[in-house]
PDB file of C-alpha atoms in Angstrom:
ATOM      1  CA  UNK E   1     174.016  17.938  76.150  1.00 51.00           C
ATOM      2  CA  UNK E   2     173.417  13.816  75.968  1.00 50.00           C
ATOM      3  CA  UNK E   3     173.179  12.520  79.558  1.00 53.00           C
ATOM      4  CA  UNK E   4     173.809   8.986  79.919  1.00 51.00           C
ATOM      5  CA  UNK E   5     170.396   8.048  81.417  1.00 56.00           C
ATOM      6  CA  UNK E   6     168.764   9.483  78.273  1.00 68.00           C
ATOM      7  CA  UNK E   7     166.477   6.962  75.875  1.00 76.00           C
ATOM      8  CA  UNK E   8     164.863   7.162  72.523  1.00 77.00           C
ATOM      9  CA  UNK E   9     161.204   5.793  71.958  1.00 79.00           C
ATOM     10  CA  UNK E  10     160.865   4.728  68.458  1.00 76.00           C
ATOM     11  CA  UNK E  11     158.291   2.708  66.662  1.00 77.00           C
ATOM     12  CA  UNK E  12     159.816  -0.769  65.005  1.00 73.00           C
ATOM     13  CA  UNK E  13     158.927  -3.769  63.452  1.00 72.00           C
ATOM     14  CA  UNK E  14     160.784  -7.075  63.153  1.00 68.00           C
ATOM     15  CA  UNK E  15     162.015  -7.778  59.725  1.00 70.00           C
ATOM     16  CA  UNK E  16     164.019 -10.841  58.080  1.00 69.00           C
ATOM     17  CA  UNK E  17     167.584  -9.782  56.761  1.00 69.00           C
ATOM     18  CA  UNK E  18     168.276 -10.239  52.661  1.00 73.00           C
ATOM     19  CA  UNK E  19     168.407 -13.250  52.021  1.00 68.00           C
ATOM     20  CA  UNK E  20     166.832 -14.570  54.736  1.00 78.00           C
ATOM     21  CA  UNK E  21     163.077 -15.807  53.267  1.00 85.00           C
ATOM     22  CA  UNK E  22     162.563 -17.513  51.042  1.00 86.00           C
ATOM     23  CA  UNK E  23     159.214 -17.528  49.143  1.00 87.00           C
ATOM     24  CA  UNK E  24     158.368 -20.944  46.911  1.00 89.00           C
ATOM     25  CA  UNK E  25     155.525 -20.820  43.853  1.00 88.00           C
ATOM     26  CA  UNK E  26     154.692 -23.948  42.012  1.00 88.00           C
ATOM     27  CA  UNK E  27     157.023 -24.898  39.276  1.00 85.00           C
ATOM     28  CA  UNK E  28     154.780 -26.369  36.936  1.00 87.00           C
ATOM     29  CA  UNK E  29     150.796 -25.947  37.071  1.00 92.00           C
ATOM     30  CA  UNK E  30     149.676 -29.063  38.883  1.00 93.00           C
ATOM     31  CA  UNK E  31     147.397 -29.746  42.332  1.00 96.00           C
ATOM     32  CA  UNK E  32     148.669 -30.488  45.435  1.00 95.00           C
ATOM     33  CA  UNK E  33     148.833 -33.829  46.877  1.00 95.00           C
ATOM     34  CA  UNK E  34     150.524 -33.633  50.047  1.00 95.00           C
ATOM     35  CA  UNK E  35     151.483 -31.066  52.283  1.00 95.00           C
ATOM     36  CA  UNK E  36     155.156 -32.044  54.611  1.00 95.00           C
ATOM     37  CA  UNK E  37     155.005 -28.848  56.913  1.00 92.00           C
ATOM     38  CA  UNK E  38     153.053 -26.836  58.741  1.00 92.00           C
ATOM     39  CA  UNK E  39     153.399 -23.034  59.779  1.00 92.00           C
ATOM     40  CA  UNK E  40     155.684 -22.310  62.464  1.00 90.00           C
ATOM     41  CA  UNK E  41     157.545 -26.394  61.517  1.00 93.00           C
ATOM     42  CA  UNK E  42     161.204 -26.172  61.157  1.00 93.00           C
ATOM     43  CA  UNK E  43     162.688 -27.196  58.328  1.00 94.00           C
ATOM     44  CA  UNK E  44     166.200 -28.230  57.081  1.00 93.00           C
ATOM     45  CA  UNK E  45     167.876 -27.292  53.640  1.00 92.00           C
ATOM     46  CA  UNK E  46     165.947 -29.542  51.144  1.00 91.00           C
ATOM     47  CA  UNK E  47     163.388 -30.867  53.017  1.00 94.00           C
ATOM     48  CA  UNK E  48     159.766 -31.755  51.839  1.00 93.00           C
ATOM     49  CA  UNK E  49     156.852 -28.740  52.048  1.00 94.00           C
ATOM     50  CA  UNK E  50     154.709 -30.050  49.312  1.00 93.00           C
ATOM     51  CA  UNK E  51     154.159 -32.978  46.573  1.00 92.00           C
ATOM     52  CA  UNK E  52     152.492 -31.944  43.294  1.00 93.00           C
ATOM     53  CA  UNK E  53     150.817 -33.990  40.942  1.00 93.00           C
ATOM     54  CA  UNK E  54     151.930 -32.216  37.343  1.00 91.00           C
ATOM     55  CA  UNK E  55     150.912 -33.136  34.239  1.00 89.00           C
ATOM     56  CA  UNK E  56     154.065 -31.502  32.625  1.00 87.00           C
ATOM     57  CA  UNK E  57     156.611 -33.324  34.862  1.00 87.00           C
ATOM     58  CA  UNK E  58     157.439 -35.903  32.617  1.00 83.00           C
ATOM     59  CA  UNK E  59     157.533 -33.437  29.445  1.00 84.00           C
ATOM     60  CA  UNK E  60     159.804 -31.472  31.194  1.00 83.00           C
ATOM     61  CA  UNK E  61     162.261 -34.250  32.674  1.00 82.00           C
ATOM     62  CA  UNK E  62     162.310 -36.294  29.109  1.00 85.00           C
ATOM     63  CA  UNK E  63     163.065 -32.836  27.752  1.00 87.00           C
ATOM     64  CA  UNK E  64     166.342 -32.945  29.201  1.00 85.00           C
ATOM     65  CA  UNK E  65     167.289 -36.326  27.736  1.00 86.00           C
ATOM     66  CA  UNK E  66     166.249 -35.639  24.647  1.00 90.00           C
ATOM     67  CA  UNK E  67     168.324 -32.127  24.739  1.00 91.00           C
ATOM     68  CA  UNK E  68     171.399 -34.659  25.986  1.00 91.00           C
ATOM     69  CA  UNK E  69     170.741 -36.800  23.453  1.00 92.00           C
ATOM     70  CA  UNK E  70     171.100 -34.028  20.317  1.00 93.00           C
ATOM     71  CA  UNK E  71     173.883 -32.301  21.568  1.00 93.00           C
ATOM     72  CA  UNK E  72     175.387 -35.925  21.591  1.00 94.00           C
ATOM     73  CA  UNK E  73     174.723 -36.329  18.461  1.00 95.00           C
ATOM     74  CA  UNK E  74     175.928 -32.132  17.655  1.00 94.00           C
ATOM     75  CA  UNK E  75     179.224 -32.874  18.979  1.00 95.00           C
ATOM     76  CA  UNK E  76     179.773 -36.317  16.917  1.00 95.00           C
ATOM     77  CA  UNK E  77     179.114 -34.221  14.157  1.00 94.00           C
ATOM     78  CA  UNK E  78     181.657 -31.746  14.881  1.00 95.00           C
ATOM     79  CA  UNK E  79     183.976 -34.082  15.348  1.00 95.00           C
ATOM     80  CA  UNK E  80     183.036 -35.551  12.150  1.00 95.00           C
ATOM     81  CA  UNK E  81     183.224 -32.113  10.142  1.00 94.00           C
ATOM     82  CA  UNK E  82     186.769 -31.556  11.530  1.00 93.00           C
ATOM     83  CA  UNK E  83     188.137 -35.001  10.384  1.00 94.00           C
ATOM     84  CA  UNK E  84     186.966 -33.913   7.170  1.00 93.00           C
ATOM     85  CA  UNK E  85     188.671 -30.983   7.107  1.00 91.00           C
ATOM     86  CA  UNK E  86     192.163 -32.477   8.071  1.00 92.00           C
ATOM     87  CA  UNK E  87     191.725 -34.904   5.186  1.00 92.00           C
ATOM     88  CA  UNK E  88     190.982 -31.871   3.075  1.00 89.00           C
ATOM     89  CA  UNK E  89     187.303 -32.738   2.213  1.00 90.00           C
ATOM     90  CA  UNK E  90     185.310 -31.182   4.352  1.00 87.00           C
ATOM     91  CA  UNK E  91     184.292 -27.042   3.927  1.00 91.00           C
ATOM     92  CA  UNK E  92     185.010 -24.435   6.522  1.00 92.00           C
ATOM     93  CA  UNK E  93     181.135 -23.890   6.155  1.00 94.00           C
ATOM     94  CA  UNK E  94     180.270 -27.297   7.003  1.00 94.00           C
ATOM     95  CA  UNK E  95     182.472 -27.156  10.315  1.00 93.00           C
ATOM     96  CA  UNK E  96     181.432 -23.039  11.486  1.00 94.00           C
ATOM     97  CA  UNK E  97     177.338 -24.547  10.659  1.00 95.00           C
ATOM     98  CA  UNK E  98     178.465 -27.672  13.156  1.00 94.00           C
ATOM     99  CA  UNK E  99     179.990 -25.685  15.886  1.00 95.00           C
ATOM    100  CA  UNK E 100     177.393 -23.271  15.629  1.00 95.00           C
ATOM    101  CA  UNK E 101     174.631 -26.565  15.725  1.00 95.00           C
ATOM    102  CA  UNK E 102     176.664 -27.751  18.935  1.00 94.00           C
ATOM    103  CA  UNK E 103     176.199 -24.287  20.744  1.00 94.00           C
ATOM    104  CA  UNK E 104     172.679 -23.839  20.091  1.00 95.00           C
ATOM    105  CA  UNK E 105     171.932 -27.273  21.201  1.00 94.00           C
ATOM    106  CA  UNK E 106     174.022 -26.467  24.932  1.00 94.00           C
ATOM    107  CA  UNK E 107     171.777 -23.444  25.058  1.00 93.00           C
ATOM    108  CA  UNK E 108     168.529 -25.487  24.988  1.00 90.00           C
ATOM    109  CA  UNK E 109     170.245 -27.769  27.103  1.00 90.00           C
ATOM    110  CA  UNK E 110     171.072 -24.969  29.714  1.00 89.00           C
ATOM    111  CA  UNK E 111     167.338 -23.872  29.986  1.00 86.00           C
ATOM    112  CA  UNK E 112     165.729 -27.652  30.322  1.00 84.00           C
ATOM    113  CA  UNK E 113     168.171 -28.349  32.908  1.00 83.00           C
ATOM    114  CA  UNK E 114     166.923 -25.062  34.230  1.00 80.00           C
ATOM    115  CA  UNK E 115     163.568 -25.933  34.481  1.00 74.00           C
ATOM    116  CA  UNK E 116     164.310 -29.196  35.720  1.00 77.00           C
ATOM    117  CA  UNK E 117     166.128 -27.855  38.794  1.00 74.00           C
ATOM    118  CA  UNK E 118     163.024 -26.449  39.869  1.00 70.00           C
ATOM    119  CA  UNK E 119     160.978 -29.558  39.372  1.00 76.00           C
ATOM    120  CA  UNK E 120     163.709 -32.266  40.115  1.00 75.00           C
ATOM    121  CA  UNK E 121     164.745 -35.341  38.212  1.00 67.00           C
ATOM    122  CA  UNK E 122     162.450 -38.584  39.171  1.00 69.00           C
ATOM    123  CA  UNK E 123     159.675 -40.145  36.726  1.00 70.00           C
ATOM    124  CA  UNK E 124     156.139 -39.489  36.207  1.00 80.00           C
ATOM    125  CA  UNK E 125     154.084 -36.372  37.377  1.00 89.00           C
ATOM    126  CA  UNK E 126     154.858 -36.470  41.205  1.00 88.00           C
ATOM    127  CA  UNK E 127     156.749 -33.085  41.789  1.00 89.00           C
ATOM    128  CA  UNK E 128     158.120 -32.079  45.499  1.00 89.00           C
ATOM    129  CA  UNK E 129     158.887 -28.687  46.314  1.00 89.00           C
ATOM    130  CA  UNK E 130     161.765 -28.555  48.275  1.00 90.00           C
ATOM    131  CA  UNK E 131     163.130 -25.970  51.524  1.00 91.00           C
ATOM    132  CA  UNK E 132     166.052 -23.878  49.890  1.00 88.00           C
ATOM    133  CA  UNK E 133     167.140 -22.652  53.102  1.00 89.00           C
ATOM    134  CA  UNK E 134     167.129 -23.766  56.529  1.00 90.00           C
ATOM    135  CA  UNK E 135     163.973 -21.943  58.753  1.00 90.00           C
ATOM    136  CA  UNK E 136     160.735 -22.251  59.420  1.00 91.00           C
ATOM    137  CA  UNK E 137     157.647 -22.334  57.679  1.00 93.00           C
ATOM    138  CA  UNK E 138     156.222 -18.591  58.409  1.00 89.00           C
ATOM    139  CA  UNK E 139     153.553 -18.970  55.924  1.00 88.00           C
ATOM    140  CA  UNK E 140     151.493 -21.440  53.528  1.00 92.00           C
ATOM    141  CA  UNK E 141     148.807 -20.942  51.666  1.00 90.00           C
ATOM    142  CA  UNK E 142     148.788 -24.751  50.133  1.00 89.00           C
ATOM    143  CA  UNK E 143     145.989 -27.166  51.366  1.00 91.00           C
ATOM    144  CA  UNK E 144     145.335 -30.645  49.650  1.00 94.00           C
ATOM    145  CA  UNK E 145     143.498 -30.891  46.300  1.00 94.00           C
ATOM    146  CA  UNK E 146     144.382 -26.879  45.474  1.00 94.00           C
ATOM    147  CA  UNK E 147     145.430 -26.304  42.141  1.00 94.00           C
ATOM    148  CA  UNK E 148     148.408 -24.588  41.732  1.00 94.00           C
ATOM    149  CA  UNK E 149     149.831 -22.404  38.122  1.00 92.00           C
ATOM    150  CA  UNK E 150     153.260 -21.947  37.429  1.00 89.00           C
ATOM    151  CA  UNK E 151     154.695 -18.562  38.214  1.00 84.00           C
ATOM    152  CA  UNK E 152     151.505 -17.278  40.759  1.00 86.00           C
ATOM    153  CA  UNK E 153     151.749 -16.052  44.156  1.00 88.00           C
ATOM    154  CA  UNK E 154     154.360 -17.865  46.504  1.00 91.00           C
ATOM    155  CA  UNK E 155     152.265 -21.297  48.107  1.00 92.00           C
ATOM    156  CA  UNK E 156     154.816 -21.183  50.781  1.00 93.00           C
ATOM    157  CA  UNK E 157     157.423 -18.742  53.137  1.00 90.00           C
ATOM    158  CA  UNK E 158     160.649 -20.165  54.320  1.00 92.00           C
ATOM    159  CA  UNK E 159     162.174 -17.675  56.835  1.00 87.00           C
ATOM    160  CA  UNK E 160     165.087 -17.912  58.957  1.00 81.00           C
ATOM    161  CA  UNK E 161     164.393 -17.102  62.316  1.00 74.00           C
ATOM    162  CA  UNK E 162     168.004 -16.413  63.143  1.00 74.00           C
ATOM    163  CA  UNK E 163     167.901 -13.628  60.935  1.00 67.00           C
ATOM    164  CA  UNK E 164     165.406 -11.436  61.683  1.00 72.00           C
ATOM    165  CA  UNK E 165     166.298  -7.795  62.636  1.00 73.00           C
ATOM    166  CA  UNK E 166     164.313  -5.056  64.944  1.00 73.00           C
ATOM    167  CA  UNK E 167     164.058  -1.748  62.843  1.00 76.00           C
ATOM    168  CA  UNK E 168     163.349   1.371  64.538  1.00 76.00           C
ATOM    169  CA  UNK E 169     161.974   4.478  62.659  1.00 80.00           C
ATOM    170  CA  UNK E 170     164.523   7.019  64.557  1.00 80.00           C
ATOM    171  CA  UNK E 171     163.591  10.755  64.522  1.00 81.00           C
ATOM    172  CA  UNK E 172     166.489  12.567  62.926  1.00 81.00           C
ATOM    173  CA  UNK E 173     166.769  14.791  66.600  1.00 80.00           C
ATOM    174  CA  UNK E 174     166.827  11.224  68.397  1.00 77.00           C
ATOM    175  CA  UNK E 175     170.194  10.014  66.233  1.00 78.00           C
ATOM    176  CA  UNK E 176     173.252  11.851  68.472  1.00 76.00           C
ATOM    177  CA  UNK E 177     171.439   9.276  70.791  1.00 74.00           C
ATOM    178  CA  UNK E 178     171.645   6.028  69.191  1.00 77.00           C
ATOM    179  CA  UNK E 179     175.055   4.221  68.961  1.00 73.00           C
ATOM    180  CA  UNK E 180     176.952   0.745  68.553  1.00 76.00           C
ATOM    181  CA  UNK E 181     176.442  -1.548  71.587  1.00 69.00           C
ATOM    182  CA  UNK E 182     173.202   0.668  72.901  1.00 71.00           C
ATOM    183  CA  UNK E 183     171.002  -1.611  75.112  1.00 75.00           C
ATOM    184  CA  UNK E 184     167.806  -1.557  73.513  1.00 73.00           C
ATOM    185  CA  UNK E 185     164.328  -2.751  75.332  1.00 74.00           C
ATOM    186  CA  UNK E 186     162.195  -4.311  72.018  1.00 74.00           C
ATOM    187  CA  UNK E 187     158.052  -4.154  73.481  1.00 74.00           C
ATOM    188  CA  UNK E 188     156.097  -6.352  71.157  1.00 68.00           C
ATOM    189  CA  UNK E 189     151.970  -7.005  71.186  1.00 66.00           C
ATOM    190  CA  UNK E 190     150.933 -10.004  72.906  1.00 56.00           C
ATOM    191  CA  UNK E 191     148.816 -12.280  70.704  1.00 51.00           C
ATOM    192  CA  UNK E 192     146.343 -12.492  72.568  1.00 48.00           C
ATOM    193  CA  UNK E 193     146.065  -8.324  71.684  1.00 46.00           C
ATOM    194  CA  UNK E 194     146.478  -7.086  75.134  1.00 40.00           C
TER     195      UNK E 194
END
């Protein structure tokens, strides 16, 4: 049977729970200007890591005032088409073409704003990537002067420390021994690799 003094060996590795990194690309192709944190810096919810200089920037953010500025003008002439129709002049045509007009423009509006989440309202090219969680910086591959392409490989981790879980490979003889509120003795490498 289980005695009480009995243990299970088991390699492991420490791993961040869902959720729990957060991996940042650039949002627009660009070069990095600045860099805010370093590895192993803690950083707050929507806090500086990086400022781009992107040549799309200010494409992108008059993008969503001109999409504003249509569907303005979509919905005025919606408005318009139904007036019309109450004072029996207008077609049913006119008004379905309007509405449909109105919906197409929100769409485009929808995915500009989109894209502007990612690279933030302000003026000019100057784009800062931002922490979306609380953590620290467990990785960065971003160094001034780097150019940077939209949709590559993340420039920089965002874990929270907080989060991270020990999981054990159990053999399936070992489980009868592993249960809730188990002590558990975690043995990691030194750094130094002793």
């Amino acid at each position: 049977g289980i005695r009480a003094g009995d243990a299970v060996s088991a390699p492991a590795r420490a791993d961040f729970r869902d959720g729990a990194v957060s991996q940042l690309g650039a949002p627009l192709d660009g070069r990095i200007v600045k860099v805010h944190a370093q590895i192993g810096d803690r950083v707050g919810e929507g806090d500086p890591l990086l400022t781009l200089d992107c040549p799309d920037a200010a494409e992108t953010r008059a993008a969503v005032e001109s999409a504003t500025a249509s569907l303005r003008e979509a919905h005025s002439a919606l408005d318009r088409q139904n007036r019309m129709l109450q004072q029996g002049v207008g077609t049913e045509r006119d008004r379905i073409a309007a509405e449909t007009r109105g919906s197409e423009l929100e769409a485009a509006l929808a995915r500009v704003q989109a894209d502007v989440a990612f690279v933030g309202m302000g003026t000019g090219t100057s784009v800062v990537v931002r922490a979306p969680i609380s953590g620290s910086i467990i990785s960065r591959r971003a160094t001034v002067g780097m150019t940077v392409q939209k949709g590559s490989e993340p420039i920089v981790e965002v874990g929270d420390p907080s989060a991270i879980w020990i999981v054990a490979d159990v053999f399936e003889r070992d489980l009868p021994l592993v249960r809730d509120a188990a002590r558990v003795h975690v043995q990691l490498p030194s750094l130094n690799g002793t």
